[in-house]
PDB file of N, CA and C in Angstrom:
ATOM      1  N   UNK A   1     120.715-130.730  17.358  1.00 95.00           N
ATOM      2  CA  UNK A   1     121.674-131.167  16.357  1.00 95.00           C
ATOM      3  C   UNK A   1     120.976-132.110  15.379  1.00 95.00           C
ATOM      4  N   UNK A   2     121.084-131.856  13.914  1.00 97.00           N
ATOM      5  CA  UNK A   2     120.778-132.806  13.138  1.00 97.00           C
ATOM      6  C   UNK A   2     121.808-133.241  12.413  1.00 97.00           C
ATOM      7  N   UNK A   3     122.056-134.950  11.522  1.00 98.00           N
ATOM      8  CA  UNK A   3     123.022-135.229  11.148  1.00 98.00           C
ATOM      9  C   UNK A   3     122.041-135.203   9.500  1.00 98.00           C
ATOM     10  N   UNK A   4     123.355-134.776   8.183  1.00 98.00           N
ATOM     11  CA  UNK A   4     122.552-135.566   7.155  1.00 98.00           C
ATOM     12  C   UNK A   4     123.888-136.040   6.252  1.00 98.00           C
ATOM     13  N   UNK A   5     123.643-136.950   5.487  1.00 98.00           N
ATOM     14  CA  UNK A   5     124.331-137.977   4.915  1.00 98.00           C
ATOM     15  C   UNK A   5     124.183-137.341   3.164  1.00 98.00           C
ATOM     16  N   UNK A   6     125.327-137.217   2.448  1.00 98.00           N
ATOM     17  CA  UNK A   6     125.338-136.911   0.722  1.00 98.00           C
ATOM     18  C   UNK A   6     126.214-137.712   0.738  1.00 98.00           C
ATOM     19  N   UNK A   7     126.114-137.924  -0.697  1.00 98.00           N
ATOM     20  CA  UNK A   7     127.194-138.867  -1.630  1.00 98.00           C
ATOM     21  C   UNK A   7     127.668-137.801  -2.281  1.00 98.00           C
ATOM     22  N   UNK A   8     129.089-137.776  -2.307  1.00 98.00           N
ATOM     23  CA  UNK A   8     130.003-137.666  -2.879  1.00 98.00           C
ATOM     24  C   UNK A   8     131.032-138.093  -3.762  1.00 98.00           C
ATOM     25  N   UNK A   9     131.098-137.887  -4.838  1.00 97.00           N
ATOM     26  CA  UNK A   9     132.291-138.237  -6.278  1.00 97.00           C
ATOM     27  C   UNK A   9     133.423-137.768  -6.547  1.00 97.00           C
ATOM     28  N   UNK A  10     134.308-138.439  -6.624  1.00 95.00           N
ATOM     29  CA  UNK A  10     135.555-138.046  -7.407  1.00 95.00           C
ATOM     30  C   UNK A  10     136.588-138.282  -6.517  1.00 95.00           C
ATOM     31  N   UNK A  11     136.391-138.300  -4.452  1.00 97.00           N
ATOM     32  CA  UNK A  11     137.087-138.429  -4.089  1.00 97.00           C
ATOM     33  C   UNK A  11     138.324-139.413  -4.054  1.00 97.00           C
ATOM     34  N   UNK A  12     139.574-139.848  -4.173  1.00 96.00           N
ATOM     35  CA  UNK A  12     140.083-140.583  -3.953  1.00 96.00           C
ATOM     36  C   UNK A  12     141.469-140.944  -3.161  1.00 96.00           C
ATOM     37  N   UNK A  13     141.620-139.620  -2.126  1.00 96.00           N
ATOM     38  CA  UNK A  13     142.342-140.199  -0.948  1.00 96.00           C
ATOM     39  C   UNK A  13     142.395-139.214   0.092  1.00 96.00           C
ATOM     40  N   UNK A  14     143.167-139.234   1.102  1.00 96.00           N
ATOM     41  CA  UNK A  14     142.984-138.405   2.370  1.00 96.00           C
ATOM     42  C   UNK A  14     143.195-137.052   2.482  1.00 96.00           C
ATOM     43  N   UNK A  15     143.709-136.935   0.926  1.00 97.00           N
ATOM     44  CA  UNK A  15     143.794-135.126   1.081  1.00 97.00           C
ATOM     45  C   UNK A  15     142.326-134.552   0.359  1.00 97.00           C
ATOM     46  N   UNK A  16     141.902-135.327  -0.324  1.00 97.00           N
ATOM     47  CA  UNK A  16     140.591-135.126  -0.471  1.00 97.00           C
ATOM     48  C   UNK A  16     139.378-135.041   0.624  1.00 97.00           C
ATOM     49  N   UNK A  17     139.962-135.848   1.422  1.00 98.00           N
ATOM     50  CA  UNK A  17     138.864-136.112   2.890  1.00 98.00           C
ATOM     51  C   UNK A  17     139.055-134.772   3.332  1.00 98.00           C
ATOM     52  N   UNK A  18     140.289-133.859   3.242  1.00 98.00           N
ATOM     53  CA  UNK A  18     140.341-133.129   3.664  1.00 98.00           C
ATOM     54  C   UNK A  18     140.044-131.446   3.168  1.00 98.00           C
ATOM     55  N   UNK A  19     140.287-131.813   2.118  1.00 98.00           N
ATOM     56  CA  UNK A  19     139.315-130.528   1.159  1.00 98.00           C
ATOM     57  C   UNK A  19     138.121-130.548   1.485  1.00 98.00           C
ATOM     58  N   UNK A  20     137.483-131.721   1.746  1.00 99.00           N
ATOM     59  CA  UNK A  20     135.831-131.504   1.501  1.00 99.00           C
ATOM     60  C   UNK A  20     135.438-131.076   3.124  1.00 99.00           C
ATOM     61  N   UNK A  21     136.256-132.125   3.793  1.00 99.00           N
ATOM     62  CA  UNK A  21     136.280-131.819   5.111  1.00 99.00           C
ATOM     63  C   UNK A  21     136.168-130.006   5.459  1.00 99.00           C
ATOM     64  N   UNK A  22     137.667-129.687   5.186  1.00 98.00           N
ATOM     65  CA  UNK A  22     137.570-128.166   5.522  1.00 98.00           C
ATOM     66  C   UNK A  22     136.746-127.091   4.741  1.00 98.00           C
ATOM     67  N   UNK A  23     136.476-127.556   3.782  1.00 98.00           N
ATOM     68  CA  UNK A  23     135.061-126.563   2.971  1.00 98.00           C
ATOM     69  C   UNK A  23     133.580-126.996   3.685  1.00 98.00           C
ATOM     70  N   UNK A  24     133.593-128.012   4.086  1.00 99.00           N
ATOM     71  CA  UNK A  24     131.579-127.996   4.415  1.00 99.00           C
ATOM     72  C   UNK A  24     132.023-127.156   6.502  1.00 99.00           C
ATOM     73  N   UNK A  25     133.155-127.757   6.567  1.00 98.00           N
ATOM     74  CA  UNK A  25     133.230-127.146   8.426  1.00 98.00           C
ATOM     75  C   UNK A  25     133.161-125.642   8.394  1.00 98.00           C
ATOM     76  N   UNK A  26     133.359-125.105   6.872  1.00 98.00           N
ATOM     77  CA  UNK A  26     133.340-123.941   6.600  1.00 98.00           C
ATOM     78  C   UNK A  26     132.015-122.766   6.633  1.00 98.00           C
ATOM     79  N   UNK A  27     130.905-124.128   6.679  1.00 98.00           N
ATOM     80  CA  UNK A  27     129.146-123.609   6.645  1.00 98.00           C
ATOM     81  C   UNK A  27     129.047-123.262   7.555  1.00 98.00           C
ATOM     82  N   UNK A  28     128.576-122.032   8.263  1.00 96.00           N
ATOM     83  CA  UNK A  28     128.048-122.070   9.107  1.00 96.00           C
ATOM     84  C   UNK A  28     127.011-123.105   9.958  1.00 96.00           C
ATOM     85  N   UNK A  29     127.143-123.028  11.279  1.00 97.00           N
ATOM     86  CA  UNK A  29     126.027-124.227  11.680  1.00 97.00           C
ATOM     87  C   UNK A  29     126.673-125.276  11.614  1.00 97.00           C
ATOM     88  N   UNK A  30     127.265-126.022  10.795  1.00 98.00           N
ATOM     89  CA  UNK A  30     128.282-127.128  11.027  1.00 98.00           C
ATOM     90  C   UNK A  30     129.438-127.408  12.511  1.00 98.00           C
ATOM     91  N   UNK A  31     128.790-128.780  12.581  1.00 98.00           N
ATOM     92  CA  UNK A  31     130.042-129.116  14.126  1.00 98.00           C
ATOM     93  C   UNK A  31     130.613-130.494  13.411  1.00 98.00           C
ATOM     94  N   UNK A  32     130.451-130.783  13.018  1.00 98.00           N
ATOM     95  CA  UNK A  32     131.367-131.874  12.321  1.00 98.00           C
ATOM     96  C   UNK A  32     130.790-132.228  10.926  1.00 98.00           C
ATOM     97  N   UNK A  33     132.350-132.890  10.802  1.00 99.00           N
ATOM     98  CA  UNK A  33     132.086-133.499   9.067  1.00 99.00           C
ATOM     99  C   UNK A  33     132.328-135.151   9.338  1.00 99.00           C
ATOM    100  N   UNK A  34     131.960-136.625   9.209  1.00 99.00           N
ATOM    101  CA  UNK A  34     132.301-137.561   8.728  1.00 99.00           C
ATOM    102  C   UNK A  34     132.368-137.892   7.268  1.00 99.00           C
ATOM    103  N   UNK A  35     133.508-138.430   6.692  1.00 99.00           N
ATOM    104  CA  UNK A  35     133.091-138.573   5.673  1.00 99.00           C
ATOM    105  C   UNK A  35     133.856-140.435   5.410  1.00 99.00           C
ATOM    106  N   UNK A  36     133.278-141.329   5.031  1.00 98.00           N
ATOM    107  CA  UNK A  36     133.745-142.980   4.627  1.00 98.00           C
ATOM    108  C   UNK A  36     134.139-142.889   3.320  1.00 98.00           C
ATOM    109  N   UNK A  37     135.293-142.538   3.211  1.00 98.00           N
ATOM    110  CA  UNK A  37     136.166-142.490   1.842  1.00 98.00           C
ATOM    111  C   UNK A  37     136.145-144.322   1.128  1.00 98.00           C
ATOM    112  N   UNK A  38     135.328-143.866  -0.270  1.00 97.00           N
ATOM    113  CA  UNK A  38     136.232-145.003  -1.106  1.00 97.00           C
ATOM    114  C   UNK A  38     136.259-144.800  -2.223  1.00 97.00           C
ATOM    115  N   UNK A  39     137.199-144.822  -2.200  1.00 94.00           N
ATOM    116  CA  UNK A  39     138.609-144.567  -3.263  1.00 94.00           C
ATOM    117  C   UNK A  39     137.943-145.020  -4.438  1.00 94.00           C
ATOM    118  N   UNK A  40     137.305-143.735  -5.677  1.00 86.00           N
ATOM    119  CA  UNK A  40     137.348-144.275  -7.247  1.00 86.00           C
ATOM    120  C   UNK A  40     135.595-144.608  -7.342  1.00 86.00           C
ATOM    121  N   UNK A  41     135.191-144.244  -6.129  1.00 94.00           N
ATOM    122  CA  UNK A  41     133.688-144.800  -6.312  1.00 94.00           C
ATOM    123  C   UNK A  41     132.828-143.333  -5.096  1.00 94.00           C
ATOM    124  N   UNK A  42     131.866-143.378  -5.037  1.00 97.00           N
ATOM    125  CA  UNK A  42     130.764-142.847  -4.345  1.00 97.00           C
ATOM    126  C   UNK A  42     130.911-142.600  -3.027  1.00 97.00           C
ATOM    127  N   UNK A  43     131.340-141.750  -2.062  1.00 98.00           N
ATOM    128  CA  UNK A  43     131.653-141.284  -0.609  1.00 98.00           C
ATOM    129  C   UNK A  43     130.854-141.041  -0.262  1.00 98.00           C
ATOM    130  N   UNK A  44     130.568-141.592   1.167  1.00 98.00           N
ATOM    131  CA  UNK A  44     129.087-140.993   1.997  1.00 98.00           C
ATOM    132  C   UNK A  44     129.878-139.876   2.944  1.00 98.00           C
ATOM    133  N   UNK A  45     129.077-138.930   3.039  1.00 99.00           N
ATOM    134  CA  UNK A  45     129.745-137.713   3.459  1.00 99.00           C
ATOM    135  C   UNK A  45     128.760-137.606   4.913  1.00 99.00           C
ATOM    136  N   UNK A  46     128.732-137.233   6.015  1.00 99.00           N
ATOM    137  CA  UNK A  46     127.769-136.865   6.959  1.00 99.00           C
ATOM    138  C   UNK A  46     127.880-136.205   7.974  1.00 99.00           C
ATOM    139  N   UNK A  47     127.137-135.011   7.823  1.00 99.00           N
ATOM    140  CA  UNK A  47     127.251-133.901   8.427  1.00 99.00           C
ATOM    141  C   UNK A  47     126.410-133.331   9.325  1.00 99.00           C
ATOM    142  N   UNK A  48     126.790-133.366  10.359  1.00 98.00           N
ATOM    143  CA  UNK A  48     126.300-132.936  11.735  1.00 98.00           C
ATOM    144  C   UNK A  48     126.362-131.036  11.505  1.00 98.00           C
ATOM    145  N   UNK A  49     125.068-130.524  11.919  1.00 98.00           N
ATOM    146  CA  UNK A  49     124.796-129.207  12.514  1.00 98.00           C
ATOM    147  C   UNK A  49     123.804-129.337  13.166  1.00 98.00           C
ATOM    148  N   UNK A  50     123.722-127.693  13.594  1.00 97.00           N
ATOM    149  CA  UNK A  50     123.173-127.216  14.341  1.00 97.00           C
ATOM    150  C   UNK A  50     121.358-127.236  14.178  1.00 97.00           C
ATOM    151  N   UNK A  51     121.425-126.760  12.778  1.00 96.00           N
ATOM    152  CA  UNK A  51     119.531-127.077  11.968  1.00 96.00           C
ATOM    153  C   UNK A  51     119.902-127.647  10.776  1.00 96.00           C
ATOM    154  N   UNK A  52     119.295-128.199  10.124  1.00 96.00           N
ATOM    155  CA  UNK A  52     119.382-128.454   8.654  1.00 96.00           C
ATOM    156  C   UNK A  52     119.735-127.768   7.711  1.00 96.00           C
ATOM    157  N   UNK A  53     120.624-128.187   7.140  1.00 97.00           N
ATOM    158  CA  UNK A  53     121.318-127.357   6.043  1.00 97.00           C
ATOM    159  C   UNK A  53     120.345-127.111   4.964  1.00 97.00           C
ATOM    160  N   UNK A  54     121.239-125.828   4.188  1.00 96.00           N
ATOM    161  CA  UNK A  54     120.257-126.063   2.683  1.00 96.00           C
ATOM    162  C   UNK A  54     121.552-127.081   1.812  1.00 96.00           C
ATOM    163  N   UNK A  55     121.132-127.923   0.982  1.00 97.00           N
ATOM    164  CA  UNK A  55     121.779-128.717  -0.271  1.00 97.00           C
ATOM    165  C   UNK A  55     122.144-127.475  -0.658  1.00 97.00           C
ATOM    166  N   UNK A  56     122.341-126.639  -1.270  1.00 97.00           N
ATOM    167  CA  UNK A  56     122.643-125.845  -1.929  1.00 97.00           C
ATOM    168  C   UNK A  56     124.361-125.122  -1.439  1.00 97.00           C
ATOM    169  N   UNK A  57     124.022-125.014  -0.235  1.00 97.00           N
ATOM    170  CA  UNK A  57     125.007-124.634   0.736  1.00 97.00           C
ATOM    171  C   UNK A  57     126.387-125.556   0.418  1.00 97.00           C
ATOM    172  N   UNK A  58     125.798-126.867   0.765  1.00 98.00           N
ATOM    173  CA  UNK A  58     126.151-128.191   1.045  1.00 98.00           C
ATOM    174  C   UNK A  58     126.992-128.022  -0.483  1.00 98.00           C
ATOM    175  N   UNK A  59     126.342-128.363  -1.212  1.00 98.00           N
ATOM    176  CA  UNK A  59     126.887-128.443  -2.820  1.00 98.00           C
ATOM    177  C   UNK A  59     127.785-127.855  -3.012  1.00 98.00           C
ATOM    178  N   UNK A  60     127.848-126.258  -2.883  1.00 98.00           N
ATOM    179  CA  UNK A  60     128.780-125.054  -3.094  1.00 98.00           C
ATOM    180  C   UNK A  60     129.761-125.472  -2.663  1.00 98.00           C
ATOM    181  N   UNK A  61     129.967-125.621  -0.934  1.00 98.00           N
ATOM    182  CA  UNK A  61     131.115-126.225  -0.648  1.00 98.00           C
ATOM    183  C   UNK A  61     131.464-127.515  -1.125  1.00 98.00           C
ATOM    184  N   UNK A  62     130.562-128.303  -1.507  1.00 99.00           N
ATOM    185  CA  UNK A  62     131.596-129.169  -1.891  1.00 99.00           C
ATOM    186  C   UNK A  62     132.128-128.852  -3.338  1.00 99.00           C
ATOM    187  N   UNK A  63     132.117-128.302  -4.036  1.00 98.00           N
ATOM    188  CA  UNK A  63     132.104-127.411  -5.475  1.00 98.00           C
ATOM    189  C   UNK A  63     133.375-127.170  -5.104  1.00 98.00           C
ATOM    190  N   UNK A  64     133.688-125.918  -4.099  1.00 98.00           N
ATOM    191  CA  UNK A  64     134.705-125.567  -4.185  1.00 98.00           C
ATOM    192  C   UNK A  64     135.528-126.273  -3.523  1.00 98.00           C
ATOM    193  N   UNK A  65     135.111-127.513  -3.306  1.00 98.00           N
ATOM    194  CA  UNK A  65     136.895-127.990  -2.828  1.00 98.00           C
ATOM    195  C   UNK A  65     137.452-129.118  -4.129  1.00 98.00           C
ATOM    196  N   UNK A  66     136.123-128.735  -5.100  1.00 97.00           N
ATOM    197  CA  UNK A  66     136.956-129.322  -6.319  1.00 97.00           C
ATOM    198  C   UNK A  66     136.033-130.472  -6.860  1.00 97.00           C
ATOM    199  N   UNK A  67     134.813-131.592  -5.622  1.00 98.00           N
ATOM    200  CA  UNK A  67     134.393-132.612  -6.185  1.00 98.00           C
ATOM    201  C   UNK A  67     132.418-132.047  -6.167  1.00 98.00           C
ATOM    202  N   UNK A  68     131.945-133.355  -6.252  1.00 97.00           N
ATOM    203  CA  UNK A  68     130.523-133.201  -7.186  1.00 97.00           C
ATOM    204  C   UNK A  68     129.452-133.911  -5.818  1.00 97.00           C
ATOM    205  N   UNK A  69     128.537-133.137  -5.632  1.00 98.00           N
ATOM    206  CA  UNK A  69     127.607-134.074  -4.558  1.00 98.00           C
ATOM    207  C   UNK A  69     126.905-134.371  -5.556  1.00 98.00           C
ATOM    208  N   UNK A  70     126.170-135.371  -5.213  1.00 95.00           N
ATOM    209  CA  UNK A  70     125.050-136.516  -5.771  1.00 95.00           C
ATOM    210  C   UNK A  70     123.935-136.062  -5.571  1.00 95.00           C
TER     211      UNK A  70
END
C-alpha cells in the first residue's frame, strides 16, 4: 500500500468531500480517500492504494467531480 497527498481547490463543504471522495474511490487500485477540508482555501486530499497512482488518473477524477488538483 502506498499513500499520496494532492492539493485540492475550490472545495468548500461536505458534499464536496464527497464528490471528490466518490470519483478518486472510483480509480482503480484505490482503498481509501482522506481528504482535510478547508473551506475557500487549498484541501489536502490523501490517497491510499494499492501502487502508485498516475497524477493524471488522479486529476481526471478530480476534474470530474467538478474541482482542480494543484
Amino acid at each position: 500500500m502506498t499513500t499520496a497527498t494532492y492539493t485540492v481547490s475550490g472545495m468548500t463543504c461536505e458534499h464536496c468531500v464527497h464528490a471528490v471522495t466518490e470519483e478518486l474511490t472510483a480509480v482503480p487500485g484505490v482503498s481509501s480517500v482522506d481528504i482535510d477540508l478547508n473551506p475557500g482555501n487549498d484541501s489536502r486530499v490523501s490517497v491510499t492504494s494499492e501502487a502508485p497512482l498516475d497524477v493524471e488518473q488522479v486529476r481526471a477524477a478530480v476534474d470530474e467531480a467538478g474541482y482542480d488538483l494543484k
